[in-house]
PDB file of C-alpha atoms in Angstrom:
ATOM      1  CA  UNK M   1      28.899 -13.099 -35.219  1.00 40.00           C
ATOM      2  CA  UNK M   2      29.966 -11.214 -38.323  1.00 45.00           C
ATOM      3  CA  UNK M   3      32.207  -8.204 -38.749  1.00 51.00           C
ATOM      4  CA  UNK M   4      30.903  -4.756 -37.828  1.00 58.00           C
ATOM      5  CA  UNK M   5      29.657  -2.772 -40.831  1.00 64.00           C
ATOM      6  CA  UNK M   6      31.885  -0.096 -42.381  1.00 75.00           C
ATOM      7  CA  UNK M   7      34.867  -0.786 -40.155  1.00 88.00           C
ATOM      8  CA  UNK M   8      38.244  -1.952 -41.389  1.00 96.00           C
ATOM      9  CA  UNK M   9      39.768  -5.014 -39.787  1.00 96.00           C
ATOM     10  CA  UNK M  10      43.296  -4.535 -38.444  1.00 97.00           C
ATOM     11  CA  UNK M  11      43.942  -8.110 -37.273  1.00 97.00           C
ATOM     12  CA  UNK M  12      42.196 -11.267 -36.149  1.00 97.00           C
ATOM     13  CA  UNK M  13      42.733 -14.105 -33.719  1.00 97.00           C
ATOM     14  CA  UNK M  14      40.156 -16.527 -35.052  1.00 97.00           C
ATOM     15  CA  UNK M  15      37.825 -17.910 -33.871  1.00 97.00           C
ATOM     16  CA  UNK M  16      38.135 -15.712 -30.788  1.00 98.00           C
ATOM     17  CA  UNK M  17      38.441 -11.986 -31.547  1.00 97.00           C
ATOM     18  CA  UNK M  18      38.615  -9.429 -34.361  1.00 97.00           C
ATOM     19  CA  UNK M  19      40.399  -6.084 -33.906  1.00 97.00           C
ATOM     20  CA  UNK M  20      39.475  -3.048 -36.006  1.00 97.00           C
ATOM     21  CA  UNK M  21      41.656  -0.162 -37.083  1.00 96.00           C
ATOM     22  CA  UNK M  22      39.780   2.215 -34.793  1.00 94.00           C
ATOM     23  CA  UNK M  23      40.987   0.094 -31.866  1.00 93.00           C
ATOM     24  CA  UNK M  24      37.659  -1.562 -31.084  1.00 95.00           C
ATOM     25  CA  UNK M  25      37.534  -5.300 -30.418  1.00 97.00           C
ATOM     26  CA  UNK M  26      34.793  -7.696 -31.470  1.00 96.00           C
ATOM     27  CA  UNK M  27      34.586 -10.835 -29.353  1.00 97.00           C
ATOM     28  CA  UNK M  28      33.399 -13.765 -31.435  1.00 96.00           C
ATOM     29  CA  UNK M  29      33.099 -16.326 -28.636  1.00 95.00           C
ATOM     30  CA  UNK M  30      31.844 -16.431 -25.076  1.00 93.00           C
ATOM     31  CA  UNK M  31      28.493 -16.867 -23.394  1.00 94.00           C
ATOM     32  CA  UNK M  32      26.097 -13.978 -22.644  1.00 97.00           C
ATOM     33  CA  UNK M  33      26.449 -12.020 -19.423  1.00 97.00           C
ATOM     34  CA  UNK M  34      23.835 -12.559 -16.720  1.00 98.00           C
ATOM     35  CA  UNK M  35      23.071 -10.527 -13.586  1.00 98.00           C
ATOM     36  CA  UNK M  36      23.895 -11.646 -10.048  1.00 98.00           C
ATOM     37  CA  UNK M  37      21.084 -13.025  -7.910  1.00 97.00           C
ATOM     38  CA  UNK M  38      20.103 -12.456  -4.271  1.00 96.00           C
ATOM     39  CA  UNK M  39      19.056 -16.130  -4.326  1.00 96.00           C
ATOM     40  CA  UNK M  40      19.746 -18.400  -7.275  1.00 97.00           C
ATOM     41  CA  UNK M  41      16.550 -20.409  -7.884  1.00 96.00           C
ATOM     42  CA  UNK M  42      18.455 -23.663  -8.509  1.00 96.00           C
ATOM     43  CA  UNK M  43      21.022 -23.572  -5.703  1.00 97.00           C
ATOM     44  CA  UNK M  44      19.926 -20.874  -3.262  1.00 96.00           C
ATOM     45  CA  UNK M  45      23.366 -19.255  -3.620  1.00 97.00           C
ATOM     46  CA  UNK M  46      23.489 -15.465  -3.222  1.00 97.00           C
ATOM     47  CA  UNK M  47      25.703 -13.333  -5.461  1.00 98.00           C
ATOM     48  CA  UNK M  48      26.485  -9.684  -6.063  1.00 98.00           C
ATOM     49  CA  UNK M  49      28.913  -7.651  -8.151  1.00 98.00           C
ATOM     50  CA  UNK M  50      31.565  -5.582  -6.421  1.00 98.00           C
ATOM     51  CA  UNK M  51      34.424  -3.228  -7.255  1.00 97.00           C
ATOM     52  CA  UNK M  52      37.906  -4.208  -6.105  1.00 97.00           C
ATOM     53  CA  UNK M  53      39.777  -1.293  -7.646  1.00 95.00           C
ATOM     54  CA  UNK M  54      38.712   1.824  -9.553  1.00 95.00           C
ATOM     55  CA  UNK M  55      42.092   2.541 -11.087  1.00 94.00           C
ATOM     56  CA  UNK M  56      42.833   0.158 -12.631  1.00 95.00           C
ATOM     57  CA  UNK M  57      39.251  -1.053 -12.884  1.00 97.00           C
ATOM     58  CA  UNK M  58      39.033  -4.565 -11.440  1.00 98.00           C
ATOM     59  CA  UNK M  59      35.640  -5.933 -10.440  1.00 98.00           C
ATOM     60  CA  UNK M  60      34.282  -9.290  -9.291  1.00 98.00           C
ATOM     61  CA  UNK M  61      31.212 -11.382  -8.578  1.00 98.00           C
ATOM     62  CA  UNK M  62      31.093 -12.733  -5.033  1.00 98.00           C
ATOM     63  CA  UNK M  63      29.020 -15.728  -3.901  1.00 98.00           C
ATOM     64  CA  UNK M  64      27.652 -16.949  -0.563  1.00 96.00           C
ATOM     65  CA  UNK M  65      26.111 -20.379   0.067  1.00 95.00           C
ATOM     66  CA  UNK M  66      22.551 -20.626   1.352  1.00 91.00           C
ATOM     67  CA  UNK M  67      23.515 -21.846   4.831  1.00 79.00           C
ATOM     68  CA  UNK M  68      24.835 -18.385   5.733  1.00 67.00           C
ATOM     69  CA  UNK M  69      21.320 -16.986   5.709  1.00 58.00           C
ATOM     70  CA  UNK M  70      20.728 -18.863   8.981  1.00 61.00           C
ATOM     71  CA  UNK M  71      24.278 -19.243  10.363  1.00 66.00           C
ATOM     72  CA  UNK M  72      25.489 -15.665  10.130  1.00 67.00           C
ATOM     73  CA  UNK M  73      28.716 -16.009  12.087  1.00 75.00           C
ATOM     74  CA  UNK M  74      30.064 -19.160  10.420  1.00 85.00           C
ATOM     75  CA  UNK M  75      33.516 -18.800   8.841  1.00 93.00           C
ATOM     76  CA  UNK M  76      34.043 -20.652   5.570  1.00 95.00           C
ATOM     77  CA  UNK M  77      36.894 -21.312   3.108  1.00 97.00           C
ATOM     78  CA  UNK M  78      37.171 -18.815   0.271  1.00 98.00           C
ATOM     79  CA  UNK M  79      37.921 -19.547  -3.376  1.00 98.00           C
ATOM     80  CA  UNK M  80      39.440 -16.787  -5.508  1.00 98.00           C
ATOM     81  CA  UNK M  81      38.599 -17.855  -9.038  1.00 98.00           C
ATOM     82  CA  UNK M  82      39.926 -16.785 -12.454  1.00 98.00           C
ATOM     83  CA  UNK M  83      37.777 -17.530 -15.509  1.00 98.00           C
ATOM     84  CA  UNK M  84      39.094 -18.911 -18.790  1.00 98.00           C
ATOM     85  CA  UNK M  85      38.773 -17.557 -22.324  1.00 98.00           C
ATOM     86  CA  UNK M  86      42.281 -17.245 -23.717  1.00 98.00           C
ATOM     87  CA  UNK M  87      42.867 -13.993 -21.753  1.00 98.00           C
ATOM     88  CA  UNK M  88      40.741 -12.213 -24.381  1.00 98.00           C
ATOM     89  CA  UNK M  89      37.092 -13.261 -24.031  1.00 97.00           C
ATOM     90  CA  UNK M  90      34.581 -14.601 -21.484  1.00 97.00           C
ATOM     91  CA  UNK M  91      33.734 -12.929 -18.191  1.00 98.00           C
ATOM     92  CA  UNK M  92      33.179 -13.543 -14.507  1.00 98.00           C
ATOM     93  CA  UNK M  93      29.640 -12.347 -15.292  1.00 98.00           C
ATOM     94  CA  UNK M  94      28.931 -14.815 -18.096  1.00 98.00           C
ATOM     95  CA  UNK M  95      26.190 -17.428 -17.976  1.00 97.00           C
ATOM     96  CA  UNK M  96      28.518 -20.447 -17.924  1.00 97.00           C
ATOM     97  CA  UNK M  97      30.914 -19.026 -15.323  1.00 98.00           C
ATOM     98  CA  UNK M  98      28.006 -17.987 -13.094  1.00 98.00           C
ATOM     99  CA  UNK M  99      26.511 -21.476 -13.409  1.00 97.00           C
ATOM    100  CA  UNK M 100      29.871 -22.975 -12.448  1.00 98.00           C
ATOM    101  CA  UNK M 101      30.271 -20.760  -9.397  1.00 98.00           C
ATOM    102  CA  UNK M 102      26.688 -21.304  -8.188  1.00 98.00           C
ATOM    103  CA  UNK M 103      27.139 -25.073  -8.457  1.00 98.00           C
ATOM    104  CA  UNK M 104      30.544 -25.130  -6.776  1.00 98.00           C
ATOM    105  CA  UNK M 105      29.554 -22.787  -3.936  1.00 98.00           C
ATOM    106  CA  UNK M 106      26.374 -24.789  -3.307  1.00 97.00           C
ATOM    107  CA  UNK M 107      28.214 -28.118  -3.334  1.00 97.00           C
ATOM    108  CA  UNK M 108      31.247 -27.083  -1.246  1.00 97.00           C
ATOM    109  CA  UNK M 109      29.542 -24.558   1.066  1.00 96.00           C
ATOM    110  CA  UNK M 110      32.295 -22.000   0.547  1.00 97.00           C
ATOM    111  CA  UNK M 111      32.546 -18.304  -0.223  1.00 97.00           C
ATOM    112  CA  UNK M 112      33.779 -17.662  -3.764  1.00 98.00           C
ATOM    113  CA  UNK M 113      34.864 -14.573  -5.633  1.00 98.00           C
ATOM    114  CA  UNK M 114      35.243 -14.681  -9.407  1.00 98.00           C
ATOM    115  CA  UNK M 115      37.572 -11.972 -10.679  1.00 98.00           C
ATOM    116  CA  UNK M 116      36.701  -9.785 -13.661  1.00 98.00           C
ATOM    117  CA  UNK M 117      40.264  -9.026 -14.712  1.00 98.00           C
ATOM    118  CA  UNK M 118      40.928  -6.745 -17.686  1.00 98.00           C
ATOM    119  CA  UNK M 119      41.036  -8.562 -21.017  1.00 98.00           C
ATOM    120  CA  UNK M 120      43.652  -8.534 -23.757  1.00 98.00           C
ATOM    121  CA  UNK M 121      44.297  -7.199 -26.363  1.00 98.00           C
ATOM    122  CA  UNK M 122      43.052  -3.825 -25.058  1.00 97.00           C
ATOM    123  CA  UNK M 123      45.034  -4.628 -21.918  1.00 97.00           C
ATOM    124  CA  UNK M 124      48.153  -6.463 -23.136  1.00 97.00           C
ATOM    125  CA  UNK M 125      49.593  -9.431 -21.301  1.00 98.00           C
ATOM    126  CA  UNK M 126      50.677  -9.625 -18.540  1.00 98.00           C
ATOM    127  CA  UNK M 127      48.032  -7.116 -17.330  1.00 98.00           C
ATOM    128  CA  UNK M 128      45.443  -9.876 -16.672  1.00 98.00           C
ATOM    129  CA  UNK M 129      48.021 -11.699 -14.537  1.00 98.00           C
ATOM    130  CA  UNK M 130      48.820  -8.562 -12.540  1.00 98.00           C
ATOM    131  CA  UNK M 131      45.102  -7.846 -12.048  1.00 98.00           C
ATOM    132  CA  UNK M 132      44.597 -11.319 -10.584  1.00 98.00           C
ATOM    133  CA  UNK M 133      47.491 -10.877  -8.176  1.00 98.00           C
ATOM    134  CA  UNK M 134      46.128  -7.477  -7.114  1.00 97.00           C
ATOM    135  CA  UNK M 135      42.655  -8.965  -6.630  1.00 98.00           C
ATOM    136  CA  UNK M 136      44.009 -11.826  -4.522  1.00 98.00           C
ATOM    137  CA  UNK M 137      45.875  -9.336  -2.332  1.00 96.00           C
ATOM    138  CA  UNK M 138      42.710  -7.282  -1.925  1.00 96.00           C
ATOM    139  CA  UNK M 139      40.839 -10.396  -0.765  1.00 97.00           C
ATOM    140  CA  UNK M 140      43.529 -11.348   1.752  1.00 96.00           C
ATOM    141  CA  UNK M 141      43.699  -7.754   3.037  1.00 94.00           C
ATOM    142  CA  UNK M 142      40.327  -8.436   4.700  1.00 94.00           C
ATOM    143  CA  UNK M 143      42.128 -10.720   7.160  1.00 93.00           C
ATOM    144  CA  UNK M 144      43.903  -7.814   8.863  1.00 79.00           C
ATOM    145  CA  UNK M 145      41.377  -6.245  11.215  1.00 64.00           C
ATOM    146  CA  UNK M 146      43.615  -3.281  12.063  1.00 56.00           C
ATOM    147  CA  UNK M 147      44.037  -2.209   8.436  1.00 62.00           C
ATOM    148  CA  UNK M 148      41.913   0.248   6.521  1.00 64.00           C
ATOM    149  CA  UNK M 149      40.682  -1.709   3.508  1.00 71.00           C
ATOM    150  CA  UNK M 150      39.904   0.145   0.304  1.00 74.00           C
ATOM    151  CA  UNK M 151      36.443  -0.913  -0.913  1.00 76.00           C
ATOM    152  CA  UNK M 152      35.930  -3.124   2.133  1.00 89.00           C
ATOM    153  CA  UNK M 153      33.620  -6.079   1.365  1.00 94.00           C
ATOM    154  CA  UNK M 154      31.481  -7.166   4.370  1.00 93.00           C
ATOM    155  CA  UNK M 155      30.868 -10.662   2.961  1.00 94.00           C
ATOM    156  CA  UNK M 156      34.613 -11.312   3.176  1.00 95.00           C
ATOM    157  CA  UNK M 157      35.202  -9.862   6.645  1.00 93.00           C
ATOM    158  CA  UNK M 158      32.130 -11.573   8.106  1.00 91.00           C
ATOM    159  CA  UNK M 159      32.263 -15.008   6.520  1.00 93.00           C
ATOM    160  CA  UNK M 160      35.802 -16.021   5.484  1.00 96.00           C
ATOM    161  CA  UNK M 161      38.278 -18.253   7.311  1.00 96.00           C
ATOM    162  CA  UNK M 162      41.579 -16.858   6.043  1.00 96.00           C
ATOM    163  CA  UNK M 163      43.396 -20.022   7.095  1.00 96.00           C
ATOM    164  CA  UNK M 164      41.638 -21.708   4.152  1.00 98.00           C
ATOM    165  CA  UNK M 165      42.207 -19.529   1.088  1.00 98.00           C
ATOM    166  CA  UNK M 166      42.071 -21.306  -2.269  1.00 98.00           C
ATOM    167  CA  UNK M 167      42.766 -20.114  -5.793  1.00 98.00           C
ATOM    168  CA  UNK M 168      41.495 -21.814  -8.922  1.00 98.00           C
ATOM    169  CA  UNK M 169      40.915 -21.360 -12.609  1.00 98.00           C
ATOM    170  CA  UNK M 170      40.097 -23.054 -15.871  1.00 98.00           C
ATOM    171  CA  UNK M 171      42.174 -22.950 -19.069  1.00 98.00           C
ATOM    172  CA  UNK M 172      43.762 -19.478 -19.287  1.00 98.00           C
ATOM    173  CA  UNK M 173      42.314 -18.899 -15.822  1.00 98.00           C
ATOM    174  CA  UNK M 174      44.365 -21.856 -14.584  1.00 98.00           C
ATOM    175  CA  UNK M 175      47.424 -20.167 -16.097  1.00 98.00           C
ATOM    176  CA  UNK M 176      46.502 -17.063 -14.093  1.00 98.00           C
ATOM    177  CA  UNK M 177      46.087 -19.182 -10.954  1.00 98.00           C
ATOM    178  CA  UNK M 178      49.545 -20.704 -11.548  1.00 98.00           C
ATOM    179  CA  UNK M 179      50.974 -17.180 -11.823  1.00 97.00           C
ATOM    180  CA  UNK M 180      49.496 -16.227  -8.447  1.00 98.00           C
ATOM    181  CA  UNK M 181      50.905 -19.413  -6.894  1.00 97.00           C
ATOM    182  CA  UNK M 182      54.412 -18.616  -8.132  1.00 96.00           C
ATOM    183  CA  UNK M 183      54.192 -15.029  -6.881  1.00 96.00           C
ATOM    184  CA  UNK M 184      52.789 -16.201  -3.546  1.00 97.00           C
ATOM    185  CA  UNK M 185      55.783 -18.526  -3.249  1.00 94.00           C
ATOM    186  CA  UNK M 186      58.144 -15.584  -3.661  1.00 94.00           C
ATOM    187  CA  UNK M 187      56.247 -12.646  -2.141  1.00 95.00           C
ATOM    188  CA  UNK M 188      54.015 -12.120   0.877  1.00 94.00           C
ATOM    189  CA  UNK M 189      50.300 -11.669   0.388  1.00 95.00           C
ATOM    190  CA  UNK M 190      48.574  -8.838   2.220  1.00 92.00           C
ATOM    191  CA  UNK M 191      47.866  -9.714   5.835  1.00 89.00           C
ATOM    192  CA  UNK M 192      50.488 -12.451   5.793  1.00 92.00           C
ATOM    193  CA  UNK M 193      47.873 -14.879   4.481  1.00 96.00           C
ATOM    194  CA  UNK M 194      49.061 -18.091   2.827  1.00 97.00           C
ATOM    195  CA  UNK M 195      47.258 -19.890   0.033  1.00 98.00           C
ATOM    196  CA  UNK M 196      46.083 -23.201   1.440  1.00 98.00           C
ATOM    197  CA  UNK M 197      45.222 -24.939  -1.835  1.00 98.00           C
ATOM    198  CA  UNK M 198      44.731 -24.497  -5.554  1.00 98.00           C
ATOM    199  CA  UNK M 199      43.069 -26.272  -8.436  1.00 98.00           C
ATOM    200  CA  UNK M 200      43.981 -25.901 -12.095  1.00 98.00           C
ATOM    201  CA  UNK M 201      41.431 -27.347 -14.522  1.00 98.00           C
ATOM    202  CA  UNK M 202      42.641 -27.921 -18.085  1.00 98.00           C
ATOM    203  CA  UNK M 203      45.503 -25.447 -17.584  1.00 98.00           C
ATOM    204  CA  UNK M 204      46.812 -23.438 -20.518  1.00 98.00           C
ATOM    205  CA  UNK M 205      50.528 -24.126 -20.926  1.00 98.00           C
ATOM    206  CA  UNK M 206      52.442 -24.577 -24.182  1.00 97.00           C
ATOM    207  CA  UNK M 207      55.961 -24.566 -25.618  1.00 96.00           C
ATOM    208  CA  UNK M 208      58.028 -24.999 -28.751  1.00 95.00           C
ATOM    209  CA  UNK M 209      59.030 -28.598 -28.002  1.00 94.00           C
ATOM    210  CA  UNK M 210      56.226 -31.171 -28.341  1.00 96.00           C
ATOM    211  CA  UNK M 211      55.117 -33.091 -25.267  1.00 95.00           C
ATOM    212  CA  UNK M 212      53.498 -36.522 -25.210  1.00 95.00           C
ATOM    213  CA  UNK M 213      51.049 -36.973 -28.066  1.00 95.00           C
ATOM    214  CA  UNK M 214      51.240 -33.366 -29.311  1.00 96.00           C
ATOM    215  CA  UNK M 215      51.784 -32.683 -33.016  1.00 95.00           C
ATOM    216  CA  UNK M 216      55.513 -32.686 -33.795  1.00 96.00           C
ATOM    217  CA  UNK M 217      55.805 -30.644 -37.024  1.00 96.00           C
ATOM    218  CA  UNK M 218      56.725 -27.019 -36.307  1.00 95.00           C
ATOM    219  CA  UNK M 219      54.560 -25.623 -39.121  1.00 95.00           C
ATOM    220  CA  UNK M 220      51.511 -27.505 -37.819  1.00 96.00           C
ATOM    221  CA  UNK M 221      52.196 -26.580 -34.198  1.00 97.00           C
ATOM    222  CA  UNK M 222      52.217 -22.906 -35.109  1.00 96.00           C
ATOM    223  CA  UNK M 223      48.682 -23.232 -36.494  1.00 97.00           C
ATOM    224  CA  UNK M 224      47.330 -24.490 -33.183  1.00 97.00           C
ATOM    225  CA  UNK M 225      45.351 -22.191 -30.899  1.00 97.00           C
ATOM    226  CA  UNK M 226      47.703 -22.469 -27.878  1.00 98.00           C
ATOM    227  CA  UNK M 227      50.568 -21.121 -30.001  1.00 98.00           C
ATOM    228  CA  UNK M 228      48.542 -18.470 -31.850  1.00 98.00           C
ATOM    229  CA  UNK M 229      46.893 -17.073 -28.717  1.00 98.00           C
ATOM    230  CA  UNK M 230      50.200 -16.435 -26.952  1.00 98.00           C
ATOM    231  CA  UNK M 231      51.957 -15.041 -30.028  1.00 98.00           C
ATOM    232  CA  UNK M 232      49.073 -12.679 -30.814  1.00 98.00           C
ATOM    233  CA  UNK M 233      48.401 -11.459 -27.293  1.00 98.00           C
ATOM    234  CA  UNK M 234      51.992 -11.256 -26.026  1.00 98.00           C
ATOM    235  CA  UNK M 235      54.261 -10.734 -29.053  1.00 97.00           C
ATOM    236  CA  UNK M 236      56.951  -9.054 -26.926  1.00 96.00           C
ATOM    237  CA  UNK M 237      57.257 -11.949 -24.441  1.00 96.00           C
ATOM    238  CA  UNK M 238      60.834 -12.961 -23.672  1.00 93.00           C
ATOM    239  CA  UNK M 239      61.474 -16.373 -25.273  1.00 93.00           C
ATOM    240  CA  UNK M 240      58.153 -16.208 -27.114  1.00 95.00           C
ATOM    241  CA  UNK M 241      56.121 -19.407 -26.658  1.00 96.00           C
ATOM    242  CA  UNK M 242      58.777 -20.665 -24.228  1.00 95.00           C
ATOM    243  CA  UNK M 243      58.279 -17.702 -21.886  1.00 95.00           C
ATOM    244  CA  UNK M 244      58.156 -18.990 -18.315  1.00 95.00           C
ATOM    245  CA  UNK M 245      54.558 -17.772 -17.876  1.00 96.00           C
ATOM    246  CA  UNK M 246      53.276 -20.163 -20.557  1.00 97.00           C
ATOM    247  CA  UNK M 247      56.027 -22.780 -20.471  1.00 96.00           C
ATOM    248  CA  UNK M 248      57.212 -23.252 -16.883  1.00 94.00           C
ATOM    249  CA  UNK M 249      59.107 -26.465 -17.717  1.00 88.00           C
ATOM    250  CA  UNK M 250      62.571 -27.337 -18.916  1.00 70.00           C
ATOM    251  CA  UNK M 251      66.152 -26.067 -18.685  1.00 68.00           C
ATOM    252  CA  UNK M 252      66.775 -22.651 -17.151  1.00 71.00           C
ATOM    253  CA  UNK M 253      63.239 -22.618 -15.735  1.00 79.00           C
ATOM    254  CA  UNK M 254      62.503 -22.138 -12.036  1.00 75.00           C
ATOM    255  CA  UNK M 255      61.997 -25.209  -9.879  1.00 83.00           C
ATOM    256  CA  UNK M 256      58.211 -25.464  -9.801  1.00 88.00           C
ATOM    257  CA  UNK M 257      57.889 -27.436  -6.615  1.00 85.00           C
ATOM    258  CA  UNK M 258      60.035 -25.053  -4.592  1.00 85.00           C
ATOM    259  CA  UNK M 259      58.210 -21.946  -5.848  1.00 91.00           C
ATOM    260  CA  UNK M 260      54.538 -22.876  -5.695  1.00 95.00           C
ATOM    261  CA  UNK M 261      53.019 -21.039  -2.756  1.00 96.00           C
ATOM    262  CA  UNK M 262      50.331 -23.431  -1.501  1.00 97.00           C
ATOM    263  CA  UNK M 263      50.022 -26.613   0.550  1.00 97.00           C
ATOM    264  CA  UNK M 264      47.938 -28.746  -1.783  1.00 97.00           C
ATOM    265  CA  UNK M 265      47.277 -28.783  -5.493  1.00 98.00           C
ATOM    266  CA  UNK M 266      44.783 -30.501  -7.777  1.00 98.00           C
ATOM    267  CA  UNK M 267      45.265 -30.516 -11.567  1.00 98.00           C
ATOM    268  CA  UNK M 268      42.527 -31.821 -13.843  1.00 98.00           C
ATOM    269  CA  UNK M 269      42.895 -32.803 -17.501  1.00 98.00           C
ATOM    270  CA  UNK M 270      40.456 -34.100 -20.122  1.00 98.00           C
ATOM    271  CA  UNK M 271      41.303 -36.992 -22.449  1.00 98.00           C
ATOM    272  CA  UNK M 272      40.422 -35.202 -25.703  1.00 98.00           C
ATOM    273  CA  UNK M 273      41.923 -31.830 -24.741  1.00 98.00           C
ATOM    274  CA  UNK M 274      44.866 -30.534 -26.770  1.00 97.00           C
ATOM    275  CA  UNK M 275      46.353 -29.267 -23.494  1.00 98.00           C
ATOM    276  CA  UNK M 276      46.100 -32.597 -21.659  1.00 98.00           C
ATOM    277  CA  UNK M 277      49.756 -33.656 -21.838  1.00 98.00           C
ATOM    278  CA  UNK M 278      50.910 -30.273 -20.547  1.00 97.00           C
ATOM    279  CA  UNK M 279      48.722 -30.671 -17.475  1.00 98.00           C
ATOM    280  CA  UNK M 280      50.190 -34.118 -16.830  1.00 98.00           C
ATOM    281  CA  UNK M 281      53.705 -32.738 -17.321  1.00 96.00           C
ATOM    282  CA  UNK M 282      52.913 -29.960 -14.834  1.00 96.00           C
ATOM    283  CA  UNK M 283      51.936 -32.469 -12.152  1.00 96.00           C
ATOM    284  CA  UNK M 284      55.048 -34.571 -12.759  1.00 94.00           C
ATOM    285  CA  UNK M 285      57.280 -31.499 -12.725  1.00 93.00           C
ATOM    286  CA  UNK M 286      55.811 -30.353  -9.418  1.00 94.00           C
ATOM    287  CA  UNK M 287      56.215 -33.799  -7.856  1.00 93.00           C
ATOM    288  CA  UNK M 288      59.815 -34.124  -9.042  1.00 91.00           C
ATOM    289  CA  UNK M 289      61.011 -30.683  -8.010  1.00 88.00           C
ATOM    290  CA  UNK M 290      60.694 -30.563  -4.265  1.00 87.00           C
ATOM    291  CA  UNK M 291      57.046 -29.624  -3.658  1.00 93.00           C
ATOM    292  CA  UNK M 292      56.380 -30.397  -0.007  1.00 91.00           C
ATOM    293  CA  UNK M 293      52.607 -30.399  -0.223  1.00 95.00           C
ATOM    294  CA  UNK M 294      50.024 -32.751  -1.713  1.00 96.00           C
ATOM    295  CA  UNK M 295      49.501 -32.878  -5.471  1.00 97.00           C
ATOM    296  CA  UNK M 296      46.844 -34.846  -7.313  1.00 97.00           C
ATOM    297  CA  UNK M 297      46.045 -35.418 -10.981  1.00 98.00           C
ATOM    298  CA  UNK M 298      42.447 -36.020 -12.089  1.00 98.00           C
ATOM    299  CA  UNK M 299      41.983 -37.402 -15.609  1.00 98.00           C
ATOM    300  CA  UNK M 300      38.519 -37.485 -17.197  1.00 98.00           C
ATOM    301  CA  UNK M 301      38.004 -39.849 -20.112  1.00 97.00           C
ATOM    302  CA  UNK M 302      35.968 -39.053 -23.208  1.00 97.00           C
ATOM    303  CA  UNK M 303      35.764 -35.304 -22.550  1.00 98.00           C
ATOM    304  CA  UNK M 304      37.272 -32.203 -24.146  1.00 98.00           C
ATOM    305  CA  UNK M 305      38.502 -28.821 -22.985  1.00 98.00           C
ATOM    306  CA  UNK M 306      36.352 -27.057 -20.352  1.00 97.00           C
ATOM    307  CA  UNK M 307      33.576 -29.649 -20.641  1.00 97.00           C
ATOM    308  CA  UNK M 308      32.440 -29.034 -17.042  1.00 97.00           C
ATOM    309  CA  UNK M 309      31.748 -25.385 -17.899  1.00 97.00           C
ATOM    310  CA  UNK M 310      30.474 -25.564 -21.474  1.00 95.00           C
ATOM    311  CA  UNK M 311      28.338 -28.704 -20.935  1.00 95.00           C
ATOM    312  CA  UNK M 312      27.320 -27.943 -17.380  1.00 93.00           C
ATOM    313  CA  UNK M 313      24.209 -30.156 -17.442  1.00 93.00           C
ATOM    314  CA  UNK M 314      26.158 -33.332 -18.293  1.00 96.00           C
ATOM    315  CA  UNK M 315      26.785 -36.088 -15.762  1.00 97.00           C
ATOM    316  CA  UNK M 316      30.550 -35.765 -16.141  1.00 97.00           C
ATOM    317  CA  UNK M 317      30.300 -32.028 -15.469  1.00 97.00           C
ATOM    318  CA  UNK M 318      28.351 -32.683 -12.277  1.00 97.00           C
ATOM    319  CA  UNK M 319      30.928 -35.271 -11.202  1.00 98.00           C
ATOM    320  CA  UNK M 320      33.727 -32.787 -11.864  1.00 98.00           C
ATOM    321  CA  UNK M 321      32.026 -30.125  -9.726  1.00 98.00           C
ATOM    322  CA  UNK M 322      31.671 -32.656  -6.905  1.00 98.00           C
ATOM    323  CA  UNK M 323      35.367 -33.548  -7.202  1.00 98.00           C
ATOM    324  CA  UNK M 324      36.429 -29.912  -7.039  1.00 98.00           C
ATOM    325  CA  UNK M 325      34.087 -29.333  -4.106  1.00 98.00           C
ATOM    326  CA  UNK M 326      35.529 -32.291  -2.193  1.00 97.00           C
ATOM    327  CA  UNK M 327      39.036 -30.909  -2.788  1.00 98.00           C
ATOM    328  CA  UNK M 328      37.970 -27.605  -1.256  1.00 97.00           C
ATOM    329  CA  UNK M 329      36.647 -29.441   1.793  1.00 94.00           C
ATOM    330  CA  UNK M 330      39.502 -31.935   2.362  1.00 85.00           C
TER     331      UNK M 330
END
């Protein structure tokens, strides 16, 4: 996608976005948006788009598995999902994210809600993080039958077992999921609901000090996308690339295991992914810092970042979906 005619470029975060002097943003990556479906032809999953909040505007796509068309009163686990895209592109309504959700909901027989949080740079970090926390609270508010729920969603009140709430995300979405876990470990969710489990696939974390097989030279590290994304989208962050939201490890950082607000955790990494060693470090840090729940690391050989989303027809992608589904059912 080229630049827009007759408009002056103010700045760029290539290959992801281009910002013009009039304030408009051109997104150079991401898959096309697709509509929801009353019955997906491949999986039978039903989906619709809903509004969580008008001000600020937070929306979502919610999914029901086919079995609920015949078993109306069955209560199922719910997954609150945060899409990836470097906080600045992609959508809960995109083709690849919709494919992912349809496959996962069909395989696991769960209710899922994929959050359309506001994107940076129009909405600077940490706005996406705060949107995800607000959305999660809105979902859990449906557990309290005596409360008046703003924008009440019948699919949630009718079909969700609030003893089995999961959060999950891929890439930057996994960073958002981590943020909600930390907040849930320190604050109460609406309705007193607790997060039962979480999965982080190819989570976006980074830092100034190299980890594992990462490039060591500072000049080269600062050319890498994980560094550039954070610096561009959150230039005012305390401690820069070592801000606790992107680098939750190391001295003077909170004890991960004691803060994570869930009972079980699955982290997945891909062999060829630049972020792999950070995901492994995350699992080790959780295990070593007093986490009382279950934590599991899944490593996939021969694959790169977000392969299960971008190459959704591949055998490894299908295996990954099955693994995530089994986690949601354990």
